[in-house]
Structure formats: structure tokens, C-alpha cells
Amino acid sequence: MKVQFCSERFDPRFHDDVIAEFEIAKVPADWQCKAIENEIFEAIDSWYVENNGDMSEFDYWGVCFEAARKYLKIVDNPVVKTFYL
């Protein structure tokens, strides 16, 4: 299964609004979701203050990845069979 991190902001770097997505082993608990959100928003707020509102160099994907892997088991889900039609 996948978790996705999508942008609610109008940032031209994210044309399809999906910042990051990861395959995970199981459905996250509510507390895990809240902890991930809190960690991401704290990182965004901290960067915003430290960089006078300039978010152009902020690593959205990296922050999502670090928060997700802290609370979830990220797995590699390779293609197991390709069907040619």
C-alpha cells in the first residue's frame, strides 16, 4: 500500500501536487499520522523562519521521507510480473 504527501500550496515545482509517495508495510495508526504531520509542519515552519520565507531550496521530499521512515516501515514493492498483451 502507499502513502502520499500532497501539496496544498501552489508551488510550481509540484505540478501534480504529489510531493512524495512511499510503499509501506501496513496501515498507519492515527497517532503515527499525527506525528508525521507534526514533524513535517515543524520542519517547514523552522525553515520558513530561518530563511525569511524563502522556500525555494526547501527539500519537501526529504522532509516527508525522514518523517515517514521514523514512524512507518517503508518497503520496496517491486513489480513481480509483467504481462505483455
PDB file of C-alpha atoms in Angstrom:
ATOM      1  CA  MET A   1       0.000   0.000   0.000  1.00  0.00           C
ATOM      2  CA  LYS A   2       1.103   3.577  -0.470  1.00  0.00           C
ATOM      3  CA  VAL A   3       1.108   6.787   1.474  1.00  0.00           C
ATOM      4  CA  GLN A   4       1.171  10.061  -0.425  1.00  0.00           C
ATOM      5  CA  PHE A   5       2.224  13.523   0.599  1.00  0.00           C
ATOM      6  CA  CYS A   6       0.450  16.192  -1.449  1.00  0.00           C
ATOM      7  CA  SER A   7       0.859  19.947  -1.553  1.00  0.00           C
ATOM      8  CA  GLU A   8      -1.978  22.278  -0.659  1.00  0.00           C
ATOM      9  CA  ARG A   9       0.184  25.185  -1.706  1.00  0.00           C
ATOM     10  CA  PHE A  10       0.505  26.483  -5.206  1.00  0.00           C
ATOM     11  CA  ASP A  11       4.165  25.658  -5.721  1.00  0.00           C
ATOM     12  CA  PRO A  12       5.199  25.369  -9.391  1.00  0.00           C
ATOM     13  CA  ARG A  13       7.637  22.575  -8.505  1.00  0.00           C
ATOM     14  CA  PHE A  14       4.696  20.283  -7.803  1.00  0.00           C
ATOM     15  CA  HIS A  15       2.576  20.320 -10.927  1.00  0.00           C
ATOM     16  CA  ASP A  16       0.559  17.273  -9.933  1.00  0.00           C
ATOM     17  CA  ASP A  17       0.535  18.195  -6.223  1.00  0.00           C
ATOM     18  CA  VAL A  18       2.205  14.901  -5.178  1.00  0.00           C
ATOM     19  CA  ILE A  19       5.385  15.712  -3.293  1.00  0.00           C
ATOM     20  CA  ALA A  20       6.291  12.179  -2.270  1.00  0.00           C
ATOM     21  CA  GLU A  21       4.832   8.710  -2.060  1.00  0.00           C
ATOM     22  CA  PHE A  22       6.117   5.600  -0.375  1.00  0.00           C
ATOM     23  CA  GLU A  23       5.145   1.942  -0.187  1.00  0.00           C
ATOM     24  CA  ILE A  24       4.509   0.953   3.417  1.00  0.00           C
ATOM     25  CA  ALA A  25       4.058  -2.371   5.183  1.00  0.00           C
ATOM     26  CA  LYS A  26       0.762  -1.657   6.963  1.00  0.00           C
ATOM     27  CA  VAL A  27      -1.907   0.960   7.507  1.00  0.00           C
ATOM     28  CA  PRO A  28      -0.595   3.668   9.841  1.00  0.00           C
ATOM     29  CA  ALA A  29      -2.301   4.312  13.154  1.00  0.00           C
ATOM     30  CA  ASP A  30      -3.835   7.712  13.812  1.00  0.00           C
ATOM     31  CA  TRP A  31      -1.031   8.619  16.223  1.00  0.00           C
ATOM     32  CA  GLN A  32       1.570   7.833  13.546  1.00  0.00           C
ATOM     33  CA  CYS A  33      -0.194  10.070  11.019  1.00  0.00           C
ATOM     34  CA  LYS A  34      -0.379  12.927  13.504  1.00  0.00           C
ATOM     35  CA  ALA A  35       3.273  12.520  14.487  1.00  0.00           C
ATOM     36  CA  ILE A  36       4.351  12.589  10.830  1.00  0.00           C
ATOM     37  CA  GLU A  37       2.253  15.686  10.122  1.00  0.00           C
ATOM     38  CA  ASN A  38       3.625  17.459  13.206  1.00  0.00           C
ATOM     39  CA  GLU A  39       7.209  16.693  12.267  1.00  0.00           C
ATOM     40  CA  ILE A  40       6.746  17.921   8.701  1.00  0.00           C
ATOM     41  CA  PHE A  41       4.974  21.132   9.723  1.00  0.00           C
ATOM     42  CA  GLU A  42       7.644  21.858  12.350  1.00  0.00           C
ATOM     43  CA  ALA A  43      10.374  21.446   9.709  1.00  0.00           C
ATOM     44  CA  ILE A  44       8.512  23.724   7.279  1.00  0.00           C
ATOM     45  CA  ASP A  45       7.909  26.389   9.935  1.00  0.00           C
ATOM     46  CA  SER A  46      11.512  26.275  11.114  1.00  0.00           C
ATOM     47  CA  TRP A  47      12.886  26.593   7.575  1.00  0.00           C
ATOM     48  CA  TYR A  48      10.468  29.441   6.835  1.00  0.00           C
ATOM     49  CA  VAL A  49      11.664  31.432   9.848  1.00  0.00           C
ATOM     50  CA  GLU A  50      15.366  30.695   9.295  1.00  0.00           C
ATOM     51  CA  ASN A  51      15.200  31.618   5.593  1.00  0.00           C
ATOM     52  CA  ASN A  52      12.959  34.684   5.785  1.00  0.00           C
ATOM     53  CA  GLY A  53      10.106  32.978   3.987  1.00  0.00           C
ATOM     54  CA  ASP A  54      12.199  31.735   1.066  1.00  0.00           C
ATOM     55  CA  MET A  55      11.122  28.136   0.484  1.00  0.00           C
ATOM     56  CA  SER A  56      12.852  27.744  -2.893  1.00  0.00           C
ATOM     57  CA  GLU A  57      15.593  25.461  -1.527  1.00  0.00           C
ATOM     58  CA  PHE A  58      13.424  23.537   0.937  1.00  0.00           C
ATOM     59  CA  ASP A  59      13.592  19.764   0.436  1.00  0.00           C
ATOM     60  CA  TYR A  60       9.935  18.777   0.691  1.00  0.00           C
ATOM     61  CA  TRP A  61      10.551  15.196  -0.441  1.00  0.00           C
ATOM     62  CA  GLY A  62      13.392  14.725   2.029  1.00  0.00           C
ATOM     63  CA  VAL A  63      11.382  16.003   4.964  1.00  0.00           C
ATOM     64  CA  CYS A  64       8.478  13.715   4.067  1.00  0.00           C
ATOM     65  CA  PHE A  65      10.824  10.746   3.711  1.00  0.00           C
ATOM     66  CA  GLU A  66      12.564  11.348   7.043  1.00  0.00           C
ATOM     67  CA  ALA A  67       9.276  11.758   8.909  1.00  0.00           C
ATOM     68  CA  ALA A  68       7.698   8.725   7.236  1.00  0.00           C
ATOM     69  CA  ARG A  69      10.624   6.399   7.862  1.00  0.00           C
ATOM     70  CA  LYS A  70      10.743   7.465  11.502  1.00  0.00           C
ATOM     71  CA  TYR A  71       7.184   6.265  12.139  1.00  0.00           C
ATOM     72  CA  LEU A  72       6.403   3.779   9.351  1.00  0.00           C
ATOM     73  CA  LYS A  73       8.042   0.750   7.804  1.00  0.00           C
ATOM     74  CA  ILE A  74       8.805   1.763   4.228  1.00  0.00           C
ATOM     75  CA  VAL A  75       9.108  -1.230   1.935  1.00  0.00           C
ATOM     76  CA  ASP A  76      10.281  -1.869  -1.585  1.00  0.00           C
ATOM     77  CA  ASN A  77       7.420  -3.314  -3.575  1.00  0.00           C
ATOM     78  CA  PRO A  78       8.926  -4.398  -6.898  1.00  0.00           C
ATOM     79  CA  VAL A  79       6.944  -5.460  -9.936  1.00  0.00           C
ATOM     80  CA  VAL A  80       6.586  -9.228  -9.601  1.00  0.00           C
ATOM     81  CA  LYS A  81       5.168  -9.961 -13.045  1.00  0.00           C
ATOM     82  CA  THR A  82       4.828  -8.053 -16.280  1.00  0.00           C
ATOM     83  CA  PHE A  83       2.039  -9.087 -18.638  1.00  0.00           C
ATOM     84  CA  TYR A  84       2.539  -8.425 -22.333  1.00  0.00           C
ATOM     85  CA  LEU A  85      -0.718  -8.136 -24.288  1.00  0.00           C
TER      86      LEU A  85
END
